[in-house]
């Protein structure tokens, strides 16, 4: 079986804020801490993608090797390493010299600001219904086609604030948190649990009915109790 990744509805995230290293020619380190940055950029914090051109020759550089050889002695902090959805790393740099070094490094494909992200807030219900979000994608039509049942044999990963691990209407199969200070992926906000319900709430006598009732849920916690998080943490959850 495969895993279907459900991405949370996030505010304040824009793909165009990623930029090729070539566009850094006019970039000054002073801009990192200035008020001219867009509100959600995290000062000094970047996401770096590495080239994979030589992957078939089995000699492309490992992200950890890249950090050790190029950045470890510069005072740069390694935040995350990515291997699957992209080959790269998230870092916090100390000065403009390091940024210039990355700009001129032939192994670097893209450099982007790390940014703050947030979950949109949704409401909850006490009665079993087909929620608007399910209706919007015609999820209820699957019932009429005989596709849905009391248990759907599928895996769905929820990348959000976590999932209520003891929720009677949800089949939580696996959990993992990438938020410092948490001991598991139990939901301390509510948005992730709501999203999990839309995806896979059981077909019973209460709550809502999900698109894939009873599917195995993977709780991947990438947002804090405030509903806020960082792009670098979201990528780490995807990579996991």
mmCIF file of C-alpha atoms in Angstrom:
data_model
loop_
_atom_site.group_PDB
_atom_site.id
_atom_site.type_symbol
_atom_site.label_atom_id
_atom_site.label_comp_id
_atom_site.label_asym_id
_atom_site.label_seq_id
_atom_site.Cartn_x
_atom_site.Cartn_y
_atom_site.Cartn_z
ATOM 1 C CA UNK A 1 0.000 0.000 0.000
ATOM 2 C CA UNK A 2 1.039 3.601 -0.441
ATOM 3 C CA UNK A 3 0.783 6.713 1.652
ATOM 4 C CA UNK A 4 -1.403 9.571 0.486
ATOM 5 C CA UNK A 5 -0.042 12.843 1.825
ATOM 6 C CA UNK A 6 -2.609 15.381 2.967
ATOM 7 C CA UNK A 7 -1.136 18.869 3.148
ATOM 8 C CA UNK A 8 -2.781 21.284 5.605
ATOM 9 C CA UNK A 9 -4.450 24.463 4.439
ATOM 10 C CA UNK A 10 -1.715 26.961 5.172
ATOM 11 C CA UNK A 11 -1.728 30.714 5.099
ATOM 12 C CA UNK A 12 1.237 32.961 4.360
ATOM 13 C CA UNK A 13 3.215 30.647 2.094
ATOM 14 C CA UNK A 14 4.223 31.607 -1.430
ATOM 15 C CA UNK A 15 6.340 29.617 -3.864
ATOM 16 C CA UNK A 16 7.623 32.748 -5.560
ATOM 17 C CA UNK A 17 9.636 33.640 -2.453
ATOM 18 C CA UNK A 18 12.073 30.900 -3.416
ATOM 19 C CA UNK A 19 14.795 32.082 -5.700
ATOM 20 C CA UNK A 20 17.660 30.659 -7.705
ATOM 21 C CA UNK A 21 21.102 31.402 -6.320
ATOM 22 C CA UNK A 22 21.718 33.386 -9.495
ATOM 23 C CA UNK A 23 19.243 36.007 -8.310
ATOM 24 C CA UNK A 24 21.387 36.671 -5.231
ATOM 25 C CA UNK A 25 23.780 38.877 -7.199
ATOM 26 C CA UNK A 26 22.073 41.990 -5.822
ATOM 27 C CA UNK A 27 21.370 40.513 -2.376
ATOM 28 C CA UNK A 28 22.917 42.170 0.679
ATOM 29 C CA UNK A 29 23.119 40.483 4.074
ATOM 30 C CA UNK A 30 21.826 43.683 5.659
ATOM 31 C CA UNK A 31 18.477 42.895 4.035
ATOM 32 C CA UNK A 32 18.118 39.797 6.177
ATOM 33 C CA UNK A 33 17.461 41.784 9.333
ATOM 34 C CA UNK A 34 15.885 44.869 7.766
ATOM 35 C CA UNK A 35 12.262 45.896 7.792
ATOM 36 C CA UNK A 36 12.177 45.597 4.005
ATOM 37 C CA UNK A 37 11.753 41.835 4.222
ATOM 38 C CA UNK A 38 8.253 40.428 3.835
ATOM 39 C CA UNK A 39 6.698 39.816 7.236
ATOM 40 C CA UNK A 40 7.034 36.042 7.348
ATOM 41 C CA UNK A 41 10.674 35.631 6.334
ATOM 42 C CA UNK A 42 12.752 34.171 9.169
ATOM 43 C CA UNK A 43 15.919 36.259 9.698
ATOM 44 C CA UNK A 44 19.135 34.515 8.604
ATOM 45 C CA UNK A 45 17.348 31.212 7.941
ATOM 46 C CA UNK A 46 17.454 29.563 4.507
ATOM 47 C CA UNK A 47 16.514 26.385 2.657
ATOM 48 C CA UNK A 48 19.129 25.066 0.219
ATOM 49 C CA UNK A 49 18.564 22.582 -2.621
ATOM 50 C CA UNK A 50 21.576 20.733 -4.009
ATOM 51 C CA UNK A 51 22.137 19.638 -7.611
ATOM 52 C CA UNK A 52 21.452 15.989 -8.403
ATOM 53 C CA UNK A 53 22.975 15.951 -11.909
ATOM 54 C CA UNK A 54 25.429 13.197 -11.062
ATOM 55 C CA UNK A 55 22.975 10.953 -9.255
ATOM 56 C CA UNK A 56 23.135 8.222 -11.924
ATOM 57 C CA UNK A 57 26.904 8.125 -11.542
ATOM 58 C CA UNK A 58 26.397 7.621 -7.804
ATOM 59 C CA UNK A 59 28.760 10.461 -6.917
ATOM 60 C CA UNK A 60 26.333 13.258 -6.018
ATOM 61 C CA UNK A 61 27.127 14.855 -2.686
ATOM 62 C CA UNK A 62 25.210 13.943 0.446
ATOM 63 C CA UNK A 63 23.606 16.956 2.243
ATOM 64 C CA UNK A 64 25.420 16.129 5.488
ATOM 65 C CA UNK A 65 28.706 15.814 3.620
ATOM 66 C CA UNK A 66 27.992 19.158 1.983
ATOM 67 C CA UNK A 67 27.404 20.791 5.366
ATOM 68 C CA UNK A 68 30.522 19.227 6.878
ATOM 69 C CA UNK A 69 32.786 20.233 4.007
ATOM 70 C CA UNK A 70 31.319 23.625 3.115
ATOM 71 C CA UNK A 71 29.555 25.103 6.143
ATOM 72 C CA UNK A 72 30.481 23.474 9.455
ATOM 73 C CA UNK A 73 33.445 25.773 10.109
ATOM 74 C CA UNK A 74 31.584 28.960 9.143
ATOM 75 C CA UNK A 75 29.340 29.177 12.207
ATOM 76 C CA UNK A 76 26.328 28.023 10.172
ATOM 77 C CA UNK A 77 23.728 26.063 12.142
ATOM 78 C CA UNK A 78 22.289 22.929 10.522
ATOM 79 C CA UNK A 79 18.543 22.759 11.173
ATOM 80 C CA UNK A 80 17.262 19.944 8.936
ATOM 81 C CA UNK A 81 18.556 17.561 6.280
ATOM 82 C CA UNK A 82 16.366 16.430 3.357
ATOM 83 C CA UNK A 83 16.851 13.299 1.249
ATOM 84 C CA UNK A 84 13.558 12.248 -0.344
ATOM 85 C CA UNK A 85 11.300 15.032 -1.604
ATOM 86 C CA UNK A 86 14.402 17.088 -2.333
ATOM 87 C CA UNK A 87 18.097 16.771 -1.628
ATOM 88 C CA UNK A 88 19.102 19.661 0.555
ATOM 89 C CA UNK A 89 19.150 21.229 3.977
ATOM 90 C CA UNK A 90 17.791 24.025 6.132
ATOM 91 C CA UNK A 91 20.376 26.297 7.753
ATOM 92 C CA UNK A 92 20.818 29.436 9.820
ATOM 93 C CA UNK A 93 23.718 31.533 8.525
ATOM 94 C CA UNK A 94 25.840 33.977 10.541
ATOM 95 C CA UNK A 95 26.842 36.559 7.925
ATOM 96 C CA UNK A 96 26.908 37.748 4.332
ATOM 97 C CA UNK A 97 30.148 35.905 3.602
ATOM 98 C CA UNK A 98 28.427 32.533 3.991
ATOM 99 C CA UNK A 99 25.598 33.629 1.717
ATOM 100 C CA UNK A 100 28.092 34.702 -0.931
ATOM 101 C CA UNK A 101 29.844 31.346 -0.556
ATOM 102 C CA UNK A 102 26.588 29.494 -1.194
ATOM 103 C CA UNK A 103 25.753 31.719 -4.153
ATOM 104 C CA UNK A 104 29.014 30.782 -5.852
ATOM 105 C CA UNK A 105 28.996 27.087 -4.930
ATOM 106 C CA UNK A 106 28.404 24.912 -8.036
ATOM 107 C CA UNK A 107 26.695 22.225 -5.940
ATOM 108 C CA UNK A 108 23.902 24.610 -4.908
ATOM 109 C CA UNK A 109 20.835 24.702 -7.133
ATOM 110 C CA UNK A 110 18.406 26.909 -5.179
ATOM 111 C CA UNK A 111 18.414 29.033 -2.052
ATOM 112 C CA UNK A 112 15.173 30.233 -0.491
ATOM 113 C CA UNK A 113 14.089 32.097 2.593
ATOM 114 C CA UNK A 114 12.640 29.948 5.331
ATOM 115 C CA UNK A 115 9.266 31.432 6.257
ATOM 116 C CA UNK A 116 6.636 31.274 8.937
ATOM 117 C CA UNK A 117 3.444 29.442 7.954
ATOM 118 C CA UNK A 118 0.121 28.994 9.698
ATOM 119 C CA UNK A 119 -2.957 26.800 9.585
ATOM 120 C CA UNK A 120 -6.357 28.207 8.765
ATOM 121 C CA UNK A 121 -8.853 27.761 11.588
ATOM 122 C CA UNK A 122 -11.846 25.518 10.996
ATOM 123 C CA UNK A 123 -15.008 24.933 13.021
ATOM 124 C CA UNK A 124 -16.144 21.622 14.503
ATOM 125 C CA UNK A 125 -19.451 19.796 14.687
ATOM 126 C CA UNK A 126 -21.126 17.462 17.164
ATOM 127 C CA UNK A 127 -23.405 15.635 14.690
ATOM 128 C CA UNK A 128 -22.361 13.199 11.989
ATOM 129 C CA UNK A 129 -22.492 15.100 8.693
ATOM 130 C CA UNK A 130 -20.810 15.303 5.324
ATOM 131 C CA UNK A 131 -18.602 18.394 5.884
ATOM 132 C CA UNK A 132 -18.371 21.168 3.299
ATOM 133 C CA UNK A 133 -14.762 20.286 2.498
ATOM 134 C CA UNK A 134 -15.782 16.712 1.596
ATOM 135 C CA UNK A 135 -18.759 17.919 -0.405
ATOM 136 C CA UNK A 136 -16.528 20.343 -2.329
ATOM 137 C CA UNK A 137 -14.549 17.431 -3.829
ATOM 138 C CA UNK A 138 -17.686 15.241 -4.235
ATOM 139 C CA UNK A 139 -16.341 12.868 -1.617
ATOM 140 C CA UNK A 140 -19.861 11.855 -0.643
ATOM 141 C CA UNK A 141 -20.425 10.452 -4.149
ATOM 142 C CA UNK A 142 -17.987 7.648 -3.303
ATOM 143 C CA UNK A 143 -20.591 6.295 -0.896
ATOM 144 C CA UNK A 144 -23.159 5.998 -3.679
ATOM 145 C CA UNK A 145 -20.583 4.195 -5.844
ATOM 146 C CA UNK A 146 -19.992 1.619 -3.132
ATOM 147 C CA UNK A 147 -16.343 2.618 -2.784
ATOM 148 C CA UNK A 148 -16.511 3.772 0.813
ATOM 149 C CA UNK A 149 -17.039 1.323 3.641
ATOM 150 C CA UNK A 150 -16.655 1.294 7.406
ATOM 151 C CA UNK A 151 -12.926 0.776 6.850
ATOM 152 C CA UNK A 152 -10.889 1.916 3.862
ATOM 153 C CA UNK A 153 -7.609 0.045 3.374
ATOM 154 C CA UNK A 154 -5.365 3.066 2.798
ATOM 155 C CA UNK A 155 -2.750 5.187 4.567
ATOM 156 C CA UNK A 156 -3.134 8.969 4.852
ATOM 157 C CA UNK A 157 -0.480 11.236 6.347
ATOM 158 C CA UNK A 158 -1.684 14.477 7.934
ATOM 159 C CA UNK A 159 1.027 17.156 8.099
ATOM 160 C CA UNK A 160 -0.377 19.668 10.528
ATOM 161 C CA UNK A 161 -0.678 20.358 14.272
ATOM 162 C CA UNK A 162 -0.876 16.627 14.969
ATOM 163 C CA UNK A 163 -3.933 14.429 15.552
ATOM 164 C CA UNK A 164 -5.823 13.664 18.757
ATOM 165 C CA UNK A 165 -4.233 10.268 19.365
ATOM 166 C CA UNK A 166 -7.165 9.048 21.488
ATOM 167 C CA UNK A 167 -9.991 10.254 19.223
ATOM 168 C CA UNK A 168 -12.660 7.556 18.946
ATOM 169 C CA UNK A 169 -13.658 8.624 15.425
ATOM 170 C CA UNK A 170 -10.128 8.326 13.997
ATOM 171 C CA UNK A 171 -7.836 5.381 13.271
ATOM 172 C CA UNK A 172 -4.382 6.775 14.146
ATOM 173 C CA UNK A 173 -1.834 4.225 12.936
ATOM 174 C CA UNK A 174 1.494 6.079 13.309
ATOM 175 C CA UNK A 175 2.713 9.367 14.771
ATOM 176 C CA UNK A 176 5.854 11.524 14.562
ATOM 177 C CA UNK A 177 6.524 15.053 15.786
ATOM 178 C CA UNK A 178 9.100 17.495 14.439
ATOM 179 C CA UNK A 179 8.213 20.222 16.944
ATOM 180 C CA UNK A 180 10.810 20.735 19.710
ATOM 181 C CA UNK A 181 9.522 20.172 23.220
ATOM 182 C CA UNK A 182 6.787 17.711 22.235
ATOM 183 C CA UNK A 183 6.909 14.037 23.161
ATOM 184 C CA UNK A 184 4.504 12.842 20.451
ATOM 185 C CA UNK A 185 2.224 14.094 17.671
ATOM 186 C CA UNK A 186 -0.849 14.564 19.861
ATOM 187 C CA UNK A 187 -2.819 17.570 18.617
ATOM 188 C CA UNK A 188 -2.539 20.586 20.945
ATOM 189 C CA UNK A 189 -4.386 22.955 18.611
ATOM 190 C CA UNK A 190 -7.279 21.174 16.857
ATOM 191 C CA UNK A 191 -6.705 21.923 13.188
ATOM 192 C CA UNK A 192 -4.858 18.681 12.427
ATOM 193 C CA UNK A 193 -7.569 16.585 14.068
ATOM 194 C CA UNK A 194 -10.224 18.392 12.051
ATOM 195 C CA UNK A 195 -8.312 17.768 8.832
ATOM 196 C CA UNK A 196 -7.875 14.115 9.784
ATOM 197 C CA UNK A 197 -11.631 13.872 10.239
ATOM 198 C CA UNK A 198 -12.278 15.315 6.785
ATOM 199 C CA UNK A 199 -9.899 12.745 5.340
ATOM 200 C CA UNK A 200 -10.783 9.614 7.286
ATOM 201 C CA UNK A 201 -13.384 9.961 10.060
ATOM 202 C CA UNK A 202 -15.133 6.646 10.639
ATOM 203 C CA UNK A 203 -18.644 6.031 9.339
ATOM 204 C CA UNK A 204 -20.454 5.630 12.639
ATOM 205 C CA UNK A 205 -23.143 7.431 14.609
ATOM 206 C CA UNK A 206 -21.289 10.640 15.521
ATOM 207 C CA UNK A 207 -18.855 13.263 14.299
ATOM 208 C CA UNK A 208 -18.324 13.565 10.562
ATOM 209 C CA UNK A 209 -17.839 11.027 7.799
ATOM 210 C CA UNK A 210 -14.487 11.279 6.049
ATOM 211 C CA UNK A 211 -13.687 10.765 2.386
ATOM 212 C CA UNK A 212 -11.924 7.496 3.272
ATOM 213 C CA UNK A 213 -13.664 6.340 6.478
ATOM 214 C CA UNK A 214 -11.413 4.479 8.900
ATOM 215 C CA UNK A 215 -8.244 4.784 6.806
ATOM 216 C CA UNK A 216 -4.945 4.456 8.662
ATOM 217 C CA UNK A 217 -3.813 7.936 9.693
ATOM 218 C CA UNK A 218 -0.206 9.038 10.072
ATOM 219 C CA UNK A 219 -0.002 12.020 12.432
ATOM 220 C CA UNK A 220 2.977 14.113 11.327
ATOM 221 C CA UNK A 221 3.244 17.151 13.596
ATOM 222 C CA UNK A 222 4.900 20.088 11.822
ATOM 223 C CA UNK A 223 2.913 22.983 13.326
ATOM 224 C CA UNK A 224 3.028 24.268 16.892
ATOM 225 C CA UNK A 225 0.160 24.607 19.365
ATOM 226 C CA UNK A 226 -0.403 28.127 18.030
ATOM 227 C CA UNK A 227 -0.994 26.724 14.536
ATOM 228 C CA UNK A 228 2.258 28.320 13.382
ATOM 229 C CA UNK A 229 5.318 26.653 11.913
ATOM 230 C CA UNK A 230 8.108 26.990 9.374
ATOM 231 C CA UNK A 231 8.494 25.895 5.775
ATOM 232 C CA UNK A 232 11.689 24.036 6.680
ATOM 233 C CA UNK A 233 9.788 21.911 9.220
ATOM 234 C CA UNK A 234 6.992 21.216 6.731
ATOM 235 C CA UNK A 235 9.557 19.987 4.181
ATOM 236 C CA UNK A 236 11.091 17.768 6.884
ATOM 237 C CA UNK A 237 7.666 16.245 7.521
ATOM 238 C CA UNK A 238 7.216 15.610 3.811
ATOM 239 C CA UNK A 239 10.682 14.122 3.606
ATOM 240 C CA UNK A 240 9.843 11.775 6.486
#
